[in-house]
CSV table of C-alpha atoms in Angstrom, one decimal:
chain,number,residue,atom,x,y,z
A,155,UNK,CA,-101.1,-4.4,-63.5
A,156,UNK,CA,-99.3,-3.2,-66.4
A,157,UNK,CA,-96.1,-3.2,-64.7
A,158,UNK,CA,-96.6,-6.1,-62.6
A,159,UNK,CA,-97.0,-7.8,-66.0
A,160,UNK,CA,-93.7,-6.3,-67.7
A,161,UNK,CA,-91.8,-7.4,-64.7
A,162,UNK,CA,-93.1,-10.9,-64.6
A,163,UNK,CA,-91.9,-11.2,-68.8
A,164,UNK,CA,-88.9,-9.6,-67.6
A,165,UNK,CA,-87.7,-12.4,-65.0
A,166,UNK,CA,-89.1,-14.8,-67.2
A,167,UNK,CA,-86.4,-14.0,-69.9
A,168,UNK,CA,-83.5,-13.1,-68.0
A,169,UNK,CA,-83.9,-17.0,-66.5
A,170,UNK,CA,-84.4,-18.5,-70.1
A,171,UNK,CA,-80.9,-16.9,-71.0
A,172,UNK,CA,-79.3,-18.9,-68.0
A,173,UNK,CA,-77.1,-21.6,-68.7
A,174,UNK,CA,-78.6,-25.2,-68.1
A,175,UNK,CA,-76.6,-28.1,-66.7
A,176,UNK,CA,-75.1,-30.6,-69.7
A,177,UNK,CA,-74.3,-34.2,-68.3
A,178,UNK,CA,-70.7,-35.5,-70.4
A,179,UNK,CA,-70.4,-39.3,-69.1
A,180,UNK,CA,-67.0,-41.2,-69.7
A,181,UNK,CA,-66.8,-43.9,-71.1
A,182,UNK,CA,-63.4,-45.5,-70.6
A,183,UNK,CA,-63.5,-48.3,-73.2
A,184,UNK,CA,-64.4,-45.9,-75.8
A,185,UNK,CA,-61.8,-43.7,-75.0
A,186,UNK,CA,-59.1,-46.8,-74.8
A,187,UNK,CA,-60.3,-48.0,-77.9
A,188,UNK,CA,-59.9,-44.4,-79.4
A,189,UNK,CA,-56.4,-44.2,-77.8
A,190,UNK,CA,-55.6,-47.3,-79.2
A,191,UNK,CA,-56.7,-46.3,-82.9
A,192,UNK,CA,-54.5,-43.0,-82.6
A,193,UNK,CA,-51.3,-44.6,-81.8
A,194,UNK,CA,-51.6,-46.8,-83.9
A,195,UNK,CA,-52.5,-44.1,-86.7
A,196,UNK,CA,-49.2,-42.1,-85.6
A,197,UNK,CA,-47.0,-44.2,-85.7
A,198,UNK,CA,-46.7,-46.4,-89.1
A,199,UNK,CA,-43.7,-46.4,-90.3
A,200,UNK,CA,-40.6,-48.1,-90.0
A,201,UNK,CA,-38.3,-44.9,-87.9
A,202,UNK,CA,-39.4,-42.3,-86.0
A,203,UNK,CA,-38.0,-39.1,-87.0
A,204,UNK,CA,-37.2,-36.7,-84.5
A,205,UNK,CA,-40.0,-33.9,-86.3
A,206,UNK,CA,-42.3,-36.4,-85.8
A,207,UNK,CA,-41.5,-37.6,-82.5
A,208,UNK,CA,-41.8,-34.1,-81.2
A,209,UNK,CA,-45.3,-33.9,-83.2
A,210,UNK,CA,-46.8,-37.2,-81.3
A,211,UNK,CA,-45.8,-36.0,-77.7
A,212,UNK,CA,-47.0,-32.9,-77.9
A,213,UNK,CA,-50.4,-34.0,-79.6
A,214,UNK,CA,-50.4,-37.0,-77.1
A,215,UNK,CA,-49.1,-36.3,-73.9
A,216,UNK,CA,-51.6,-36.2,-71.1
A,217,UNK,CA,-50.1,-33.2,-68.7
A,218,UNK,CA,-49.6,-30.8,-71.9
A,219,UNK,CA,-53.4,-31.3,-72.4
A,220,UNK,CA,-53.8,-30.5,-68.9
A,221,UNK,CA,-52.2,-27.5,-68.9
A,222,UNK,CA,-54.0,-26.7,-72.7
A,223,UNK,CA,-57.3,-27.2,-70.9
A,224,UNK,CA,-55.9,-24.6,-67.8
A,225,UNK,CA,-55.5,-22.3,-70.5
A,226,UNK,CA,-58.7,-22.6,-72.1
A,227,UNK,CA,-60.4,-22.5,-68.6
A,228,UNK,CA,-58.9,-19.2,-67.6
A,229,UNK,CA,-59.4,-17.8,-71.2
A,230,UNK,CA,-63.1,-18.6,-70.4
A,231,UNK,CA,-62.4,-16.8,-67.2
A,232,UNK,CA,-61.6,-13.7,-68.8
A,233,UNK,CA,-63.8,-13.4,-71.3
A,234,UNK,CA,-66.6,-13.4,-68.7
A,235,UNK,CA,-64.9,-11.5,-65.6
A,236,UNK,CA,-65.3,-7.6,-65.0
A,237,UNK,CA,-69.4,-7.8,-65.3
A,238,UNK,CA,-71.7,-5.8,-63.0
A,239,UNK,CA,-73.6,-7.3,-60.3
A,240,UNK,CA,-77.0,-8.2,-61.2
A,241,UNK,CA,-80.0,-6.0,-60.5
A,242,UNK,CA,-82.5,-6.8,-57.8
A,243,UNK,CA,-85.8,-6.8,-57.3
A,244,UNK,CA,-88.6,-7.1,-54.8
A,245,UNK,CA,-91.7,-6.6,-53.6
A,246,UNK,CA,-94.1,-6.2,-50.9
A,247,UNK,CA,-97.7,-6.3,-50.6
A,248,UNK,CA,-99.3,-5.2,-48.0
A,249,UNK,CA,-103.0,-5.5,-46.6
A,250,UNK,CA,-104.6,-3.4,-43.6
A,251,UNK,CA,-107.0,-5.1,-41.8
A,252,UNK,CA,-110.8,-3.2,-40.9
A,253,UNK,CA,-109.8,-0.5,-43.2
A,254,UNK,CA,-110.2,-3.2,-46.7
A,255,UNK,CA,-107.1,-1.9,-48.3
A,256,UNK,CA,-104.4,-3.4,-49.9
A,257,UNK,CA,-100.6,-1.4,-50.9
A,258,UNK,CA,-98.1,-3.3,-52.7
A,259,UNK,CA,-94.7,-1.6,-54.1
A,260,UNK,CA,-91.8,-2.7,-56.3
A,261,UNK,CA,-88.0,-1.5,-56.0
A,262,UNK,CA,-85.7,-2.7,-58.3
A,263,UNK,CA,-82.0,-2.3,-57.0
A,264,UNK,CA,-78.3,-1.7,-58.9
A,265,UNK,CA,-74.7,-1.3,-57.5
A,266,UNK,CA,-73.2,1.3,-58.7
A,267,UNK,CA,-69.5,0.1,-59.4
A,268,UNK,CA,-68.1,3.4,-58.3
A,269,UNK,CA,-64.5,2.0,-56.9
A,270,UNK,CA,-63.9,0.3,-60.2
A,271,UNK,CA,-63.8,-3.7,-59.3
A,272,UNK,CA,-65.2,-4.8,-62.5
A,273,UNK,CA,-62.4,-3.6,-64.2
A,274,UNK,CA,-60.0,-4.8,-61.6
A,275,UNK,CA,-61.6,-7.9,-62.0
A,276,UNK,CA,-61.3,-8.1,-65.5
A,277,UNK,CA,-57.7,-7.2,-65.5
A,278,UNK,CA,-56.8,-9.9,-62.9
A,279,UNK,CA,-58.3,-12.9,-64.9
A,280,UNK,CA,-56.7,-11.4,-68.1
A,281,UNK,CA,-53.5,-11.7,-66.2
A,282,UNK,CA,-54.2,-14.8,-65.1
A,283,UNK,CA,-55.0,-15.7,-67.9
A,284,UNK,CA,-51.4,-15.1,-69.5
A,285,UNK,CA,-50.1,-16.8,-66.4
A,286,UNK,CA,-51.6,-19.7,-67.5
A,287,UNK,CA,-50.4,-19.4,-71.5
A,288,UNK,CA,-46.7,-19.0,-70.5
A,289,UNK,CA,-47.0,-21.7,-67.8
A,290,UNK,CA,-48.2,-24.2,-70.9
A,291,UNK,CA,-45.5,-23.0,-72.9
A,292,UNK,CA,-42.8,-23.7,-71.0
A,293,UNK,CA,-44.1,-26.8,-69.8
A,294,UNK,CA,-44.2,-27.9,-73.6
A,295,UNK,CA,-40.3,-26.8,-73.4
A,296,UNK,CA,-39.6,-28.7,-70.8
A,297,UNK,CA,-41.5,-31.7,-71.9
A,298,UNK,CA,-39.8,-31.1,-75.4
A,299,UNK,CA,-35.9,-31.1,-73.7
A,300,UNK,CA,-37.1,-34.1,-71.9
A,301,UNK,CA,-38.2,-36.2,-74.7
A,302,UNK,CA,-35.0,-34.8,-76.8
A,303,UNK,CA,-32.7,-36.0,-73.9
A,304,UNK,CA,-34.6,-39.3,-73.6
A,305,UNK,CA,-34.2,-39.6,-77.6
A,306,UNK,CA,-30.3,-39.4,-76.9
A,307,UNK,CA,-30.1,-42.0,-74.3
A,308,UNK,CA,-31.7,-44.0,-76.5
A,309,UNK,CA,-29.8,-44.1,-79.6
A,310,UNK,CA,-26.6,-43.8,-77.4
A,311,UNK,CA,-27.9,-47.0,-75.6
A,312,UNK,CA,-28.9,-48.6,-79.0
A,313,UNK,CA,-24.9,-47.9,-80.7
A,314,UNK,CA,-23.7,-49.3,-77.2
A,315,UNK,CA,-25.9,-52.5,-77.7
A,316,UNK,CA,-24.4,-52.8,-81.1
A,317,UNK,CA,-20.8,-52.6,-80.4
A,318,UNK,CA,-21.3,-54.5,-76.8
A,319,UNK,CA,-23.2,-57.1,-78.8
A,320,UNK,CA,-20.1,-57.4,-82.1
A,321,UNK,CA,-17.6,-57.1,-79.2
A,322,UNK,CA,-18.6,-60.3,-77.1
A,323,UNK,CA,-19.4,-62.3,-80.9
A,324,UNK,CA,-15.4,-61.4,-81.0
A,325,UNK,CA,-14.7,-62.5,-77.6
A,326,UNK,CA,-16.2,-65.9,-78.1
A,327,UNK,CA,-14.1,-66.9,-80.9
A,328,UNK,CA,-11.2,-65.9,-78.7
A,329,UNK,CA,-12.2,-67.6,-76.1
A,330,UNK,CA,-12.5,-70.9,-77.9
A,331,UNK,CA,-8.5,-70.4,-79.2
A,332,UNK,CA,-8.1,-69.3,-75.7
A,333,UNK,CA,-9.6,-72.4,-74.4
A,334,UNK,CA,-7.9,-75.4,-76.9
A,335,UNK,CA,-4.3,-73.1,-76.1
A,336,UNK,CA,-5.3,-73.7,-72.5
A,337,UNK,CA,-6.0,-77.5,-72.9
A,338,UNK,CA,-2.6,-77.8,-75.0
A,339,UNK,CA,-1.0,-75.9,-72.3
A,340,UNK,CA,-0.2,-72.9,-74.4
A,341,UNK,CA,-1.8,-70.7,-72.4
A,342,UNK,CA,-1.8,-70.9,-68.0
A,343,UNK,CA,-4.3,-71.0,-65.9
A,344,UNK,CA,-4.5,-67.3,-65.3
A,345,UNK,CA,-4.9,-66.3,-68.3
A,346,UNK,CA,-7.4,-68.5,-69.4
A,347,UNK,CA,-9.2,-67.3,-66.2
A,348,UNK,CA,-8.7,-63.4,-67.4
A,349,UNK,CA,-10.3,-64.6,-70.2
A,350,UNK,CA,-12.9,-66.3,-69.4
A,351,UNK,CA,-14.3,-63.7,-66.6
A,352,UNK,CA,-13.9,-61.3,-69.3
A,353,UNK,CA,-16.4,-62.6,-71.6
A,354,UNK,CA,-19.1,-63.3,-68.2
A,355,UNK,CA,-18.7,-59.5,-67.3
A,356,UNK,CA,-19.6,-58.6,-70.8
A,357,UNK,CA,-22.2,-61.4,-70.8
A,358,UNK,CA,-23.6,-59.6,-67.9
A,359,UNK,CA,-23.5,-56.3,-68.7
A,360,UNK,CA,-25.4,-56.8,-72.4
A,361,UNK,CA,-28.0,-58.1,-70.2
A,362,UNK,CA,-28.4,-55.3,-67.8
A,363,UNK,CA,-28.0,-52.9,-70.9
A,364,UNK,CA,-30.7,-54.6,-72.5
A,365,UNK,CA,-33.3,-54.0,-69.8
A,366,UNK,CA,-31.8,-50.3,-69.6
A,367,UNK,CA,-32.8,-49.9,-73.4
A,368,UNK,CA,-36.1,-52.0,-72.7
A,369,UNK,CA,-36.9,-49.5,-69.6
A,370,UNK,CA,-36.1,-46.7,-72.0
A,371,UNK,CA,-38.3,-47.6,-74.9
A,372,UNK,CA,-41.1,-48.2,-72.6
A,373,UNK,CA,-40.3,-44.6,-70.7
A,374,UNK,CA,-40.5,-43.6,-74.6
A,375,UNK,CA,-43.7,-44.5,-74.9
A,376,UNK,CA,-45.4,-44.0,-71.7
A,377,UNK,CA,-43.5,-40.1,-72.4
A,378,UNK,CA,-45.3,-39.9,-76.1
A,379,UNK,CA,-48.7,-40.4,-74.4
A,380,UNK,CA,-49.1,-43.6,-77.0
A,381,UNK,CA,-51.2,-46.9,-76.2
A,382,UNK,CA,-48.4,-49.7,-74.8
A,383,UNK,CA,-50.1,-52.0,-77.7
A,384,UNK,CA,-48.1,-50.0,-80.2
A,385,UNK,CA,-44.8,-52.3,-79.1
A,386,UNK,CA,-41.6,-51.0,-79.9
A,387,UNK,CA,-40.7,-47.9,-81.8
A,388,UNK,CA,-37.3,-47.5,-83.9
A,389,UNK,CA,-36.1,-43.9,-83.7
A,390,UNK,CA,-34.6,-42.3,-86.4
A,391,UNK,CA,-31.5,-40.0,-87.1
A,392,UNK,CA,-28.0,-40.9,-86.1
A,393,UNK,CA,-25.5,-39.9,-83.7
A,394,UNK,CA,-23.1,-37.0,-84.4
A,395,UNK,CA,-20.2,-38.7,-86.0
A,396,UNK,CA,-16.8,-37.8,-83.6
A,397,UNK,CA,-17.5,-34.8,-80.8
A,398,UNK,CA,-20.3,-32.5,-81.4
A,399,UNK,CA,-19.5,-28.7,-80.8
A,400,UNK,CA,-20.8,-26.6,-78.1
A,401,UNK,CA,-23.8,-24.3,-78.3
A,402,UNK,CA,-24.1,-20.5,-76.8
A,403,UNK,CA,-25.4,-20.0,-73.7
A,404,UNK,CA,-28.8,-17.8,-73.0
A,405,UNK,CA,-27.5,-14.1,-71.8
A,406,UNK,CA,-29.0,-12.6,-69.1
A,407,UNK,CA,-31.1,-10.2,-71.8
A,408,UNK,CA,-32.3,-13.5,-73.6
A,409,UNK,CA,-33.2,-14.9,-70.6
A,410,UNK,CA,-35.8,-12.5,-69.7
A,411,UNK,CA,-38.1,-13.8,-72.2
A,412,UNK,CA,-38.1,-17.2,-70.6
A,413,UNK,CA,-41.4,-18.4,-70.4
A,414,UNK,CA,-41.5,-19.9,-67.3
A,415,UNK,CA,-40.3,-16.2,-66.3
A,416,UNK,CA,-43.0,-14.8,-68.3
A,417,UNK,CA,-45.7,-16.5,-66.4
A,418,UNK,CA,-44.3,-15.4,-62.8
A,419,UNK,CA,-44.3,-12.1,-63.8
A,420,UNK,CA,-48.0,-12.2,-65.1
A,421,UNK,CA,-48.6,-14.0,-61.7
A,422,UNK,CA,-46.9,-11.5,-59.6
A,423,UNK,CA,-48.7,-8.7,-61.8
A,424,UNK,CA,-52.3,-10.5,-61.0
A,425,UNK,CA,-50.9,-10.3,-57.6
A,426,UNK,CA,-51.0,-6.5,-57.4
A,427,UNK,CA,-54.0,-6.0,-59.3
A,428,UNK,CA,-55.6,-8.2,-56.4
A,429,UNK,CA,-54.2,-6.1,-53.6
A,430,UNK,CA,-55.1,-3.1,-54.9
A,431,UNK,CA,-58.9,-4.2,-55.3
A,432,UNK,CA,-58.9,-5.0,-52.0
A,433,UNK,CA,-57.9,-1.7,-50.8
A,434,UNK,CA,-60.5,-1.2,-52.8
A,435,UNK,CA,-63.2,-3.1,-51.2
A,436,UNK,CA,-62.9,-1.1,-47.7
A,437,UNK,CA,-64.7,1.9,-49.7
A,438,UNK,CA,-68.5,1.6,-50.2
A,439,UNK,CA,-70.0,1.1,-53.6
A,440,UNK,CA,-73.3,3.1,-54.4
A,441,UNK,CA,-76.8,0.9,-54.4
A,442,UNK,CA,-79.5,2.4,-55.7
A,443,UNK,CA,-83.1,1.7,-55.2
A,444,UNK,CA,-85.7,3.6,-57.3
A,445,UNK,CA,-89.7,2.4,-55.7
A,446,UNK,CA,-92.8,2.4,-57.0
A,447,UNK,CA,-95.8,1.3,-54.4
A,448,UNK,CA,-99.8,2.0,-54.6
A,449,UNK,CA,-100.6,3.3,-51.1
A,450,UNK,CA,-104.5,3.6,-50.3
A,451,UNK,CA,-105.5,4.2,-54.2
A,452,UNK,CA,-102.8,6.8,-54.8
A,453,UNK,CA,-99.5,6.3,-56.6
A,454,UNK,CA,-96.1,7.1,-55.1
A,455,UNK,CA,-92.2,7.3,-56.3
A,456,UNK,CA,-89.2,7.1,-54.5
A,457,UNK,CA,-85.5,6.7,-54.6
A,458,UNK,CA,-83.0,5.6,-52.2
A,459,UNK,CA,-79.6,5.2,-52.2
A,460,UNK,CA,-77.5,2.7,-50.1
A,461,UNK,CA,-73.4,2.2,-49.4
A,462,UNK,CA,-71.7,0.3,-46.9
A,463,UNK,CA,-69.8,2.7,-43.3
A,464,UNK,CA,-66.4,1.3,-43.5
A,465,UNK,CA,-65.8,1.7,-39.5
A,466,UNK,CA,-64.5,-1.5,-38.1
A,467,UNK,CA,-63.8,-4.2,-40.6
A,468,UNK,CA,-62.5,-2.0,-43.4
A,469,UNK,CA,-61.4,-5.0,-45.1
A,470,UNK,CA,-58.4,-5.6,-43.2
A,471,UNK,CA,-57.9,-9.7,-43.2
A,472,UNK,CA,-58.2,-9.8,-47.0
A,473,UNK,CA,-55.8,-7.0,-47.4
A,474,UNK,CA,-53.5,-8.8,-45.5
A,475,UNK,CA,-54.0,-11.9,-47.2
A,476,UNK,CA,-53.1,-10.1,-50.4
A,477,UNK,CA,-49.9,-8.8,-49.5
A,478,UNK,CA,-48.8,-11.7,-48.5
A,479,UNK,CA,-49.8,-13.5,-51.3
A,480,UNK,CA,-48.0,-10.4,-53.4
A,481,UNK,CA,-44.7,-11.1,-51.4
A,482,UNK,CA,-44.8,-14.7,-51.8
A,483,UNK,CA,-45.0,-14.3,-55.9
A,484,UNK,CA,-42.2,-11.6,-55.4
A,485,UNK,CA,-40.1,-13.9,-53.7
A,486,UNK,CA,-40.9,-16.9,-56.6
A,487,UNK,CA,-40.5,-14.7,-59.2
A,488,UNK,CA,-36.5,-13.6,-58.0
A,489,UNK,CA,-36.1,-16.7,-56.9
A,490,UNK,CA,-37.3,-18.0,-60.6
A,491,UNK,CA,-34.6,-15.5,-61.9
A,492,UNK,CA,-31.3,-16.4,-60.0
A,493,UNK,CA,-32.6,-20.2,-61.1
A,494,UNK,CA,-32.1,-19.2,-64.8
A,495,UNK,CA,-29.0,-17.3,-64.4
A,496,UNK,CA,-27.4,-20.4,-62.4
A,497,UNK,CA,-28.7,-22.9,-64.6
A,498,UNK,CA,-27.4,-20.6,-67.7
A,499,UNK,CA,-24.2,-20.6,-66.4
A,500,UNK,CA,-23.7,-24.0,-64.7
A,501,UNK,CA,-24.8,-25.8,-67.8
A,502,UNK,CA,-22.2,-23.6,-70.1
A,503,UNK,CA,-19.6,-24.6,-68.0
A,504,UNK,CA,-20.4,-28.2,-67.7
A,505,UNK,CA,-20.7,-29.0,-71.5
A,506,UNK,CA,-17.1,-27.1,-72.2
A,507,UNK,CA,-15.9,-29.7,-69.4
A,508,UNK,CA,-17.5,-32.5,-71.1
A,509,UNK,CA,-16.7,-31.1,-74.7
A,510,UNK,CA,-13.2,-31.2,-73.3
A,511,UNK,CA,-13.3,-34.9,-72.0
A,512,UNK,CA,-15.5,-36.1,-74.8
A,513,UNK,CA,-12.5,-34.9,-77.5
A,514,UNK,CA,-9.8,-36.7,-75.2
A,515,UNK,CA,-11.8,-39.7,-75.1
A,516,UNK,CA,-12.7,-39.6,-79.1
A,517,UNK,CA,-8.7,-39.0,-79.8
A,518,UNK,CA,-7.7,-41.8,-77.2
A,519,UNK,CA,-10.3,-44.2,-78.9
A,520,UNK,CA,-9.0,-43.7,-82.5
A,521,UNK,CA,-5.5,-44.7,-81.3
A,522,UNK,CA,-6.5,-48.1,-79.6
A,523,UNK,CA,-8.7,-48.7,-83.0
A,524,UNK,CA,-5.7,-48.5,-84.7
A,525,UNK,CA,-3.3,-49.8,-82.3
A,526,UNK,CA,-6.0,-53.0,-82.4
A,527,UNK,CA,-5.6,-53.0,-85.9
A,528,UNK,CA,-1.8,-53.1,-86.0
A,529,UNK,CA,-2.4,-55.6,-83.4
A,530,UNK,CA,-5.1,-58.0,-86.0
A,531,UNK,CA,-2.3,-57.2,-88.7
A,532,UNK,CA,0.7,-58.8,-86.5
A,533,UNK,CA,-1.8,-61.7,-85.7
A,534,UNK,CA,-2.6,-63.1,-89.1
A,535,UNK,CA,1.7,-62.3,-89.7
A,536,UNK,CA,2.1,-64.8,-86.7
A,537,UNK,CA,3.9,-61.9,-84.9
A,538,UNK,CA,1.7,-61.4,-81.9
A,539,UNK,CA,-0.4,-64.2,-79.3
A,540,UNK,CA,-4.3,-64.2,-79.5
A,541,UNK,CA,-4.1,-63.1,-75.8
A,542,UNK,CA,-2.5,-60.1,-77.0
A,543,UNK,CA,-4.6,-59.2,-79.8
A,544,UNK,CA,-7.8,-59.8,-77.4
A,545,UNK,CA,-6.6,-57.4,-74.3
A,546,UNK,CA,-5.7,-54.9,-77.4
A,547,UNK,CA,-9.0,-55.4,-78.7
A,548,UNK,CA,-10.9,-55.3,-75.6
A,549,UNK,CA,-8.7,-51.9,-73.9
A,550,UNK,CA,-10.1,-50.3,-77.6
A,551,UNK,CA,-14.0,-51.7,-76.9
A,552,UNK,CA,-13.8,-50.2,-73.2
A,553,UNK,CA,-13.0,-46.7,-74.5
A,554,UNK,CA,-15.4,-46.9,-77.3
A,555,UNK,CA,-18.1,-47.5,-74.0
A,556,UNK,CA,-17.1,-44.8,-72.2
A,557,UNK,CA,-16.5,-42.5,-75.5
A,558,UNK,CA,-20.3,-43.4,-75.9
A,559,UNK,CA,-21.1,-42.5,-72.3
A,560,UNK,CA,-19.7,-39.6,-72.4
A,561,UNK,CA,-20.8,-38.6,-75.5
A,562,UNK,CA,-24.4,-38.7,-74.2
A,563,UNK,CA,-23.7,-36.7,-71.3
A,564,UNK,CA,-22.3,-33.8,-73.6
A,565,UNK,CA,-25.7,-34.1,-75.8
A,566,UNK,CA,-28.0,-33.4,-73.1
A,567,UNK,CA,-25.9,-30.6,-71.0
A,568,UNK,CA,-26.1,-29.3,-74.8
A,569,UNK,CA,-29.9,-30.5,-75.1
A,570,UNK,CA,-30.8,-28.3,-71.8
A,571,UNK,CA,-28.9,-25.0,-72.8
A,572,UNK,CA,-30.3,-25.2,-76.1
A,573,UNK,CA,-33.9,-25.0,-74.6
A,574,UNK,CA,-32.6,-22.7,-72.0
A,575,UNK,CA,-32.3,-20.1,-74.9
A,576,UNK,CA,-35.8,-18.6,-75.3
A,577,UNK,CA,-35.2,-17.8,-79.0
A,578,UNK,CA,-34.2,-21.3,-79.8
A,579,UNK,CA,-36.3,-23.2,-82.3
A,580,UNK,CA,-37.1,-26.4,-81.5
A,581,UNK,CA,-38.8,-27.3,-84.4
């Protein structure tokens, strides 16, 4: 009775131990009203530097926290993977009839893991695990060289609002001396017409630049993971003032410490670990059974052991599985590789090109400016036409566009190889 008793305290504490089921309901208004207060909270001020813009989105931004809470799910994991299977336990009573006896036994049982899978166990999820770290931290590299690019675009769009927006202020006053010339007769019809289709093409394309920079600011916002209630954001910082210089590219050294790299080779590690304990798995593992019964009044002991006869299955379809899956992580992982060293060496060669076009455009804009100038000079002289001085004026604007444009294309090729460079600090 005395053991029937210690094994009936016994189950009864290894089930209080067991985890019980929490109930976490959402409650979307809460968390919209939360939201809300956050933003809000992050972003007084009158500029957004770029320190803190990079703060905000990676505080904020919804797929980061994903990947955090992968993380922090695997880390579980690992923490808790590599224990032994649970003991067993059972009974049997047993009663023979016209003889008024009654034999009842108990046998606890335990695997003996004898092939190691615990540990292999362990040592995948740790893996895993690591997968998972690297995986977040590149994704917060690429999310950082995204928002960084985005931050360009921005301030490249803003400078081109400003010059598009004093440009066509300019071209209206010429286009009302264009105009009473015209109606003197001082001017022809052609020219008038130049004129005036001029100033509608640059009407027009303010208006589709400002719904490029609206689109932008919004993509801003929707990037930082804030509530659209916070309205419109002013970034701060400048431009680089003329062409910026070019940065080093990642060697092929550096690049090995790439996290995205990092957490293919972790997979591809957790890959082998997984093959080899399935080879594993086609060799027994040792159960033992130790019994204690009460046969006809007298007491008896006895031990058994147990282990699987590995004759037909042998484990075959999962060891197949796993070598497959080991050849396909192989495959991602050089494939991963020859991506780096491409993209290392594409993007070097790309911002020397645009270094090289963004310095001819710089050069070519600073002579219009001052051609334009000669040009205002000669006008207020009497020496030159308003027509003249507003094609001088307007070649010089057209080149300060596509100086811009080009000046944004250089900062993010220069943005991505930056970020490309594993020992690069962003912050």
């Amino acid at each position: 009775m005395k053991i029937h008793y210690y094994t009936a305290a016994l189950c009864a504490m290894a089930l209080s131990s067991c985890i019980t089921y929490q109930a976490e309901p959402i409650d979307l208004s809460l968390e919209t009203e939360e939201w809300a207060q956050i933003s809000t909270m992050l972003c007084q001020g009158t500029h957004l530097s770029r320190e803190k813009m990079l703060d905000i989105g990676l505080l904020l931004n919804r797929d980061l926290n994903q990947a955090r809470l992968k993380v922090a799910k695997s880390t579980s994991v690992a923490e808790f993977a590599g224990l032994w299977e649970d003991p067993t336990i059972s009974f049997e009573l047993e009663r023979v009839f016209g003889e008024n006896i009654t034999n009842n036994a108990i046998s606890p049982g335990l695997t003996l893991p004898v092939t190691g899978l615990p540990a292999l166990s362990a040592k995948i999820a740790e893996q895993y695990q690591e997968s998972d770290y690297w995986e977040m931290r590149a994704a917060e590299r690429r999310y950082m060289m995204e928002l960084e690019c985005l931050r360009h675009r921005i301030m490249v769009t803003h400078t081109k609002l400003d010059v598009m927006k004093k440009r066509l202020a300019v071209m209206q006053d010429e286009q009302e001396k264009i105009t009473r010339l015209y109606e003197l007769g001082e001017v022809d019809f052609g020219a008038f017409q130049v004129a005036t289709q001029r100033l509608n093409d640059t009407r027009r394309e303010l208006m589709e630049l400002e719904t490029e920079h609206l689109r932008q600011r919004n993509e801003l916002i929707e990037k930082l993971g804030l509530h659209p209630a916070v309205g419109d954001i002013e970034l701060g910082g400048h431009l680089p003032h003329g062409v910026p210089g070019t940065v080093s590219a990642p060697t092929p050294d550096l690049l090995l410490n790439t996290p995205s790299l990092l957490a293919m080779q972790a997979a591809y590690g957790a890959s082998e670990t997984e093959l080899r304990a399935e080879i594993r798995k086609q060799y027994p593992e040792l159960g033992i059974s130790p019994l204690y019964a009460r046969d006809g009044g007298n007491d008896k002991v006895s031990l058994g052991f147990s282990f699987s006869l590995p004759i037909w299955n042998r484990n075959r379809e999962a060891i197949a599985r796993a070598t497959g899956d080991r050849a396909l992580k192989q495959a991602e992982l050089i494939t991963e590789w020859c991506k780096l060293v491409q993209q290392a060496t594409l993007l070097d060669n790309e911002q020397h090109l645009l270094h090289h076009h963004c310095t001819t455009e710089f050069t070519r804009l600073k002579e219009l400016e001052n051609a334009a100038n000669h040009q205002e000079a000669l006008f207020k002289l009497g020496e030159t036409s308003i027509l003249e001085l507003a094609e001088s004026r307007h070649v010089a604007y057209e080149r300060h566009i596509t100086y811009l444009d080009c000046l944004s294309e250089l900062l993010e090729a220069r943005c991505k190889l930056q970020y490309l460079n594993p020992t690069f600090n962003q912050q």
